[in-house]
Amino acid sequence: MDELEGLPKGLGADDVRLALAEIGNLSEWPIDTTYMDAQLPAAFSKLLRTAYHGELLAARVAHLFKQKLGGHAGCKTVARAKKASPELAFLADVDFVIVYSWTAWGGLTLWQRLAVVDHELSHCGRDPDVGWITVPHDLE
């Protein structure tokens, strides 16, 4: 069975295949690197924002890999989204930063990877009175 069979409506298998073919996977973490561009999550984000998060199409979202992310009491953190600080927004021209654990990402299936990117995008929002905001979980 094709791993892309049965993708949610609005998310085309050909688009996902193209993203996978263009970017591929990095097999080893580069020495002396703290962060690196997360190109595949960024490509998935573009597809997911177009299909499901239209309110975020104007948002400038940076996607980064860090080798590992810390977690809370026995929980493994796979990714973390946050609103860019005013300084970062000014200097880097971004509204949100999503950081992914490169180690955890490598152990995820394609569906899990798409779900992680979608979940992190759900933390990005816009308040008409305030502008871009970080949206918390419904239940912590």
PDB file of C-alpha atoms in Angstrom, residues 33-136:
ATOM      1  CA  THR A  33      25.770  23.011  14.122  1.00  0.00           C
ATOM      2  CA  THR A  34      23.112  24.181  16.566  1.00  0.00           C
ATOM      3  CA  TYR A  35      20.300  24.790  14.058  1.00  0.00           C
ATOM      4  CA  MET A  36      19.688  24.122  10.405  1.00  0.00           C
ATOM      5  CA  ASP A  37      16.908  24.823   7.933  1.00  0.00           C
ATOM      6  CA  ALA A  38      14.058  22.342   8.142  1.00  0.00           C
ATOM      7  CA  GLN A  39      13.266  22.284   4.443  1.00  0.00           C
ATOM      8  CA  LEU A  40      10.885  19.317   4.401  1.00  0.00           C
ATOM      9  CA  PRO A  41       8.739  20.607   7.296  1.00  0.00           C
ATOM     10  CA  ALA A  42       8.696  24.006   5.533  1.00  0.00           C
ATOM     11  CA  ALA A  43       7.463  22.377   2.317  1.00  0.00           C
ATOM     12  CA  PHE A  44       4.812  20.436   4.257  1.00  0.00           C
ATOM     13  CA  SER A  45       3.820  23.677   6.006  1.00  0.00           C
ATOM     14  CA  LYS A  46       3.211  25.393   2.680  1.00  0.00           C
ATOM     15  CA  LEU A  47       0.955  22.525   1.554  1.00  0.00           C
ATOM     16  CA  LEU A  48      -0.905  22.375   4.877  1.00  0.00           C
ATOM     17  CA  ARG A  49      -1.404  26.144   5.113  1.00  0.00           C
ATOM     18  CA  THR A  50      -2.853  26.180   1.606  1.00  0.00           C
ATOM     19  CA  ALA A  51      -5.170  23.231   2.344  1.00  0.00           C
ATOM     20  CA  TYR A  52      -6.183  23.821   5.977  1.00  0.00           C
ATOM     21  CA  HIS A  53      -4.703  26.976   7.482  1.00  0.00           C
ATOM     22  CA  GLY A  54      -5.669  29.726   5.043  1.00  0.00           C
ATOM     23  CA  GLU A  55      -5.549  32.265   7.873  1.00  0.00           C
ATOM     24  CA  LEU A  56      -1.783  31.670   7.998  1.00  0.00           C
ATOM     25  CA  LEU A  57      -1.009  32.181   4.314  1.00  0.00           C
ATOM     26  CA  ALA A  58       0.272  35.697   5.033  1.00  0.00           C
ATOM     27  CA  ALA A  59       2.309  34.547   8.041  1.00  0.00           C
ATOM     28  CA  ARG A  60       6.057  34.321   7.659  1.00  0.00           C
ATOM     29  CA  VAL A  61       6.988  31.027   9.308  1.00  0.00           C
ATOM     30  CA  ALA A  62      10.586  29.881   9.822  1.00  0.00           C
ATOM     31  CA  HIS A  63      11.185  26.133  10.210  1.00  0.00           C
ATOM     32  CA  LEU A  64      14.359  24.960  11.929  1.00  0.00           C
ATOM     33  CA  PHE A  65      15.857  21.677  13.053  1.00  0.00           C
ATOM     34  CA  LYS A  66      17.709  21.358  16.351  1.00  0.00           C
ATOM     35  CA  GLN A  67      19.401  18.044  17.026  1.00  0.00           C
ATOM     36  CA  LYS A  68      17.297  17.404  20.149  1.00  0.00           C
ATOM     37  CA  LEU A  69      14.635  19.310  22.054  1.00  0.00           C
ATOM     38  CA  GLY A  70      14.110  19.063  25.787  1.00  0.00           C
ATOM     39  CA  GLY A  71      10.856  17.744  27.166  1.00  0.00           C
ATOM     40  CA  HIS A  72       8.764  17.756  30.317  1.00  0.00           C
ATOM     41  CA  ALA A  73       9.028  14.905  32.857  1.00  0.00           C
ATOM     42  CA  GLY A  74       9.435  11.883  30.602  1.00  0.00           C
ATOM     43  CA  CYS A  75       7.820  13.440  27.521  1.00  0.00           C
ATOM     44  CA  LYS A  76       9.720  13.630  24.254  1.00  0.00           C
ATOM     45  CA  THR A  77       9.264  17.004  22.557  1.00  0.00           C
ATOM     46  CA  VAL A  78       9.090  16.603  18.780  1.00  0.00           C
ATOM     47  CA  ALA A  79       8.528  20.261  17.865  1.00  0.00           C
ATOM     48  CA  ARG A  80       7.758  23.628  19.372  1.00  0.00           C
ATOM     49  CA  ALA A  81       6.088  26.667  17.777  1.00  0.00           C
ATOM     50  CA  LYS A  82       6.348  30.214  19.064  1.00  0.00           C
ATOM     51  CA  LYS A  83       5.665  33.725  17.925  1.00  0.00           C
ATOM     52  CA  ALA A  84       8.819  35.529  16.881  1.00  0.00           C
ATOM     53  CA  SER A  85      10.005  38.206  19.278  1.00  0.00           C
ATOM     54  CA  PRO A  86       9.678  41.772  17.974  1.00  0.00           C
ATOM     55  CA  GLU A  87      13.454  41.898  17.451  1.00  0.00           C
ATOM     56  CA  LEU A  88      13.515  38.631  15.501  1.00  0.00           C
ATOM     57  CA  ALA A  89      10.467  39.655  13.469  1.00  0.00           C
ATOM     58  CA  PHE A  90      12.274  42.864  12.513  1.00  0.00           C
ATOM     59  CA  LEU A  91      15.698  41.347  11.823  1.00  0.00           C
ATOM     60  CA  ALA A  92      14.675  38.070  10.172  1.00  0.00           C
ATOM     61  CA  ASP A  93      11.319  39.055   8.672  1.00  0.00           C
ATOM     62  CA  VAL A  94       9.428  36.192  10.370  1.00  0.00           C
ATOM     63  CA  ASP A  95       6.231  36.018  12.407  1.00  0.00           C
ATOM     64  CA  PHE A  96       6.610  32.496  13.854  1.00  0.00           C
ATOM     65  CA  VAL A  97       9.439  30.045  14.442  1.00  0.00           C
ATOM     66  CA  ILE A  98       8.823  26.303  14.561  1.00  0.00           C
ATOM     67  CA  VAL A  99      11.739  24.211  15.821  1.00  0.00           C
ATOM     68  CA  TYR A 100      11.736  20.448  15.222  1.00  0.00           C
ATOM     69  CA  SER A 101      13.825  17.812  16.943  1.00  0.00           C
ATOM     70  CA  TRP A 102      15.909  16.340  14.138  1.00  0.00           C
ATOM     71  CA  THR A 103      16.400  13.150  16.160  1.00  0.00           C
ATOM     72  CA  ALA A 104      12.672  12.680  16.768  1.00  0.00           C
ATOM     73  CA  TRP A 105      11.757  13.672  13.178  1.00  0.00           C
ATOM     74  CA  GLY A 106      13.925  10.845  11.835  1.00  0.00           C
ATOM     75  CA  GLY A 107      11.831   8.265  13.681  1.00  0.00           C
ATOM     76  CA  LEU A 108       8.454   9.485  12.396  1.00  0.00           C
ATOM     77  CA  THR A 109       6.405   8.103   9.533  1.00  0.00           C
ATOM     78  CA  LEU A 110       5.291  10.402   6.734  1.00  0.00           C
ATOM     79  CA  TRP A 111       1.804  10.669   8.283  1.00  0.00           C
ATOM     80  CA  GLN A 112       3.272  11.506  11.700  1.00  0.00           C
ATOM     81  CA  ARG A 113       5.498  14.165  10.143  1.00  0.00           C
ATOM     82  CA  LEU A 114       2.522  15.781   8.427  1.00  0.00           C
ATOM     83  CA  ALA A 115       0.573  15.607  11.701  1.00  0.00           C
ATOM     84  CA  VAL A 116       3.403  17.283  13.650  1.00  0.00           C
ATOM     85  CA  VAL A 117       3.663  20.155  11.171  1.00  0.00           C
ATOM     86  CA  ASP A 118      -0.133  20.557  11.167  1.00  0.00           C
ATOM     87  CA  HIS A 119      -0.218  20.511  14.981  1.00  0.00           C
ATOM     88  CA  GLU A 120       2.485  23.164  15.276  1.00  0.00           C
ATOM     89  CA  LEU A 121       0.691  25.350  12.723  1.00  0.00           C
ATOM     90  CA  SER A 122      -2.394  25.138  14.940  1.00  0.00           C
ATOM     91  CA  HIS A 123      -0.380  27.059  17.567  1.00  0.00           C
ATOM     92  CA  CYS A 124       0.003  29.974  15.156  1.00  0.00           C
ATOM     93  CA  GLY A 125      -2.884  32.406  14.928  1.00  0.00           C
ATOM     94  CA  ARG A 126      -3.995  35.948  14.361  1.00  0.00           C
ATOM     95  CA  ASP A 127      -6.054  38.170  16.640  1.00  0.00           C
ATOM     96  CA  PRO A 128      -7.652  41.083  14.762  1.00  0.00           C
ATOM     97  CA  ASP A 129      -6.848  43.468  17.619  1.00  0.00           C
ATOM     98  CA  VAL A 130      -3.349  42.267  18.491  1.00  0.00           C
ATOM     99  CA  GLY A 131      -1.881  40.683  15.351  1.00  0.00           C
ATOM    100  CA  TRP A 132      -0.018  37.372  15.303  1.00  0.00           C
ATOM    101  CA  ILE A 133      -0.418  35.291  18.472  1.00  0.00           C
ATOM    102  CA  THR A 134       0.619  31.932  19.858  1.00  0.00           C
ATOM    103  CA  VAL A 135      -2.409  29.698  20.388  1.00  0.00           C
ATOM    104  CA  PRO A 136      -2.147  27.382  23.437  1.00  0.00           C
TER     105      PRO A 136
END
